[in-house]
Amino acid sequence: MNKPMNRIAIVCKRELIGYFSSPLAYIFIIIFLLLSGFFTFAAPPFGNFLSTNKASLSDSFFSFHPWLYLILVPPIAMRLWSEELKSGTLELLFTMPITIFEAVIGKFLAAWIVLGFSLILTFPYVITVNWLGNPDNGIILVGYLGSFLLAGSYLSIGCMTSSLTKNQIISFIFSIVICFILLLAGHPAITDFFINWTPTWVTTLLGKLSVFPSFDLIQKGIINSSDILYFVSIISFCLFTTRLILKIKYDSKAVKSRAVSGMLAFLIILLNINFLAEEIPYRYDVTQDKLYTLSKSTENILRNLKAPVTIRFYYTRNNKMPVQLRLYARRVEGLIKEYARNSDGNINYERYNPVPDTDAETSAVIDGIKGQQLRDGNNIYLGLTVSSLNHNSTISFLSPVNEKTLEYDISRSIYDVTHPQKPTIGVISSMPVMGGFTGIITSKHNRKAPWIFMQELQDNFNIKEINYNTEHIDDDIDILLIIHPDNLSKKTEFAIDQYLLKGGKLFVFVDPYCFAASISDQTSYFTNQPPPPSASSLPYLFKAWGIKFSNPQQVVISPDNAYHALNDPLGKEHPAILNLTANNIDNNEIIMSGLNKLNLIFAGAFNGEPIKSLTKTILLQTAPNADLINSFTYRLPTSEIMNSFLLNKNKKSQELIIRLAGNFVTAFPEGINSSDKESETTADSKLIKKSLKPGAVILVSDADMLFNSFCVNMQKVYDRTIIDVINSNLGFVTNAADQLSGDLNIISIRTRGATVRSFTKIEKFYEKAKKKYEAKITLLENELKKTEDYLNKIQASKPEEKQLILTEKQLKVIQEFREDERKIKKQLTSIRKKLRNELYTLKLKIEILNIALVPLLLIILGSIINLFRIKRKFKIKKKHKAIIKTKRF
């Protein structure tokens, strides 16, 4: 056993010495590192690493390796056997006590080690991404494994083509063509060529030959037995074929037909092993949060199933189905089998093939599965229906784009059908969050849809709109959602108070300066002017709970949380438009878990200690350098706001979202009696003064965060509206509603994988650099404003008929002020330019250290080794001359 290994090691060592004793290995490694750096850091369509703000190497570094290896691996592989064949040293090699297979393995391993060494030398990227942020190093480690296996696959193909010909150029071309086919095997351009005249298994096989599905899964952090076997199969087959080709070339007695038969048999065996591996998958999830493993919450849902659940999986299995969807369907099917295995027999799995004009297609249509129409008019299906007793939940189309939320979608469907009674949310709002009509005439053409957050809630809850001036809250309301209670009547506050004391749950959005209310309010048909922003609170309830809230127009100012673009920290920003990130969010609370960015606009703040029977939890707060500004209006210049902010030295974190839980007391101990001007109602004999059971209230200091424009981007494309979520505002609302309704397992599943790992180091650098110049910029902006105000004052003081006539003195003053204005603007430009240069310098240093440092060290090392080699040769030559000279004498 040891002797073959020893012989392989000897061949491998000989080849490695050959690589590193010549410039070949050094040149290859340097080119590999430089191109890796270019692909990683260059602007789109390349990696654009530093501008993505993602502490990950998957998208910017590893994703380009299939193409990078296509360029670089064939050149290093083409010499493996072509050189031996051309120089005639093949026969000499095999006269040594070594087998052909041992020689093939030894030479392949040597070249693979060179590739692996090249990969290892990209370690600065790992150091950089860890310095800039907090990446998932498990995914990075597995990414290197996938890249190494991919390089080995390309290399084995190059090894095989090299054994076919003496000409290295021909070997190079063959190798590139075969590797390129492997890259594009699953592409529609290739599969469409075969789709109309070959069986389904042919296009399926082509899809499986592509390197992308296996490589991409590994880059996500999943070690799947079938994906590892895919790369091992390519390497094994190519090396086995190389051995047969060399045997035929070297051994004249070798029977070609037998060799070809052996090669085909080996190929068939490997294909069967690969297909069998899919049926018995072994996968290991290396991600820190186990993103691709059934979560404990899903296991809890499965463990608590009281009735059998059936999952009907509809998947069109014919050659019309695009290969990418076909491969994704296999992954979905594998996950469904995981559900069945973990359900103690409570989940029944049924698989249907809804090809056109079959009972399976009819069943798919009845279950609400949406067919995707092809060019020929036929439909393909990929969806599932979950049913239990008489309740169904359908995922009409399973898109690979939503793979991260696949577990949540399936688990949510199982939960919904086993808990058919959806919780009811009662909505009291002064804003048209439920939609409504615009204009004087009411018709379907001027009806507005509910706000996006309300559409999200409607998927999982029954929504019941409650009259704004209601005097009673029904007992069937599970959660009472109160949005911007502007001038809410005392009677309605009393009704809310009594609902809470019965054990109800409140989700309240108040606002000291609701900008969205003025935008969304019905404007006057004649003036077309929206009303000014309004304020809201629950004064009686807050007082009874021991909580204080901002006065009208008293808004939180937090420069450290002011929103700005990552690449332009001195761009347009407003210290009252808040960008709250992980540092401000209490991620230990499940309601906030997975939320990475919340945006609040002109928010207020809560303060004060609640009464003893209540517990307060701060879910969201600003940075410590924050304060409240009075008499706020959005028309105030930023410089004026910052002046007021800098004058106040008593700055502290401001509480933006809090939760109160425990036993509440009434805010109306005497009830609503006839002495109140607002009501003629007599004191209620059934008045509740203390909680009958513990209640819960979530208080949010901003209602603007619910407005569509502040949580999503909506774009009209033909007749469809494309919605792009821009922050975690929607996630917070759905999390809070789920927690208040008691569905903690659902929250845990939804928030898996939602956390964005950003470049915290660069963000801190931006904040530090901004603070460095902030005071000076504010001072200059104030001087500029004073100058502009003085010029306007001079102009306004003159009679209207003499606005354009200036005295010599006025002209001189104006010229002086214009000069001052020009100088101030120039200084501001200079400061901003200086800051941007600092940021550019930081990025440039990072790029140089990653791209050029290791290649430069290799050049120096190679030069030193070369000098020693030249010196050694010179000494040997000198010694040889001395020996010859001695012999002559």
CSV table of C-alpha atoms in Angstrom, one decimal, residues 108 191 193 388 420 437 571 600 692 731 889:
chain,number,residue,atom,x,y,z
A,108,PHE,CA,-2.1,15.8,-11.7
A,191,THR,CA,-30.8,22.8,-23.9
A,193,PHE,CA,-31.2,22.9,-29.2
A,388,SER,CA,-55.2,19.5,6.4
A,420,PRO,CA,-57.4,27.7,10.3
A,437,PHE,CA,-61.4,56.6,-3.0
A,571,GLY,CA,-24.4,64.0,0.6
A,600,LEU,CA,-38.0,56.5,10.9
A,692,LEU,CA,-58.3,40.7,34.3
A,731,GLY,CA,-40.5,43.0,8.7
A,889,PHE,CA,48.5,20.2,-15.6
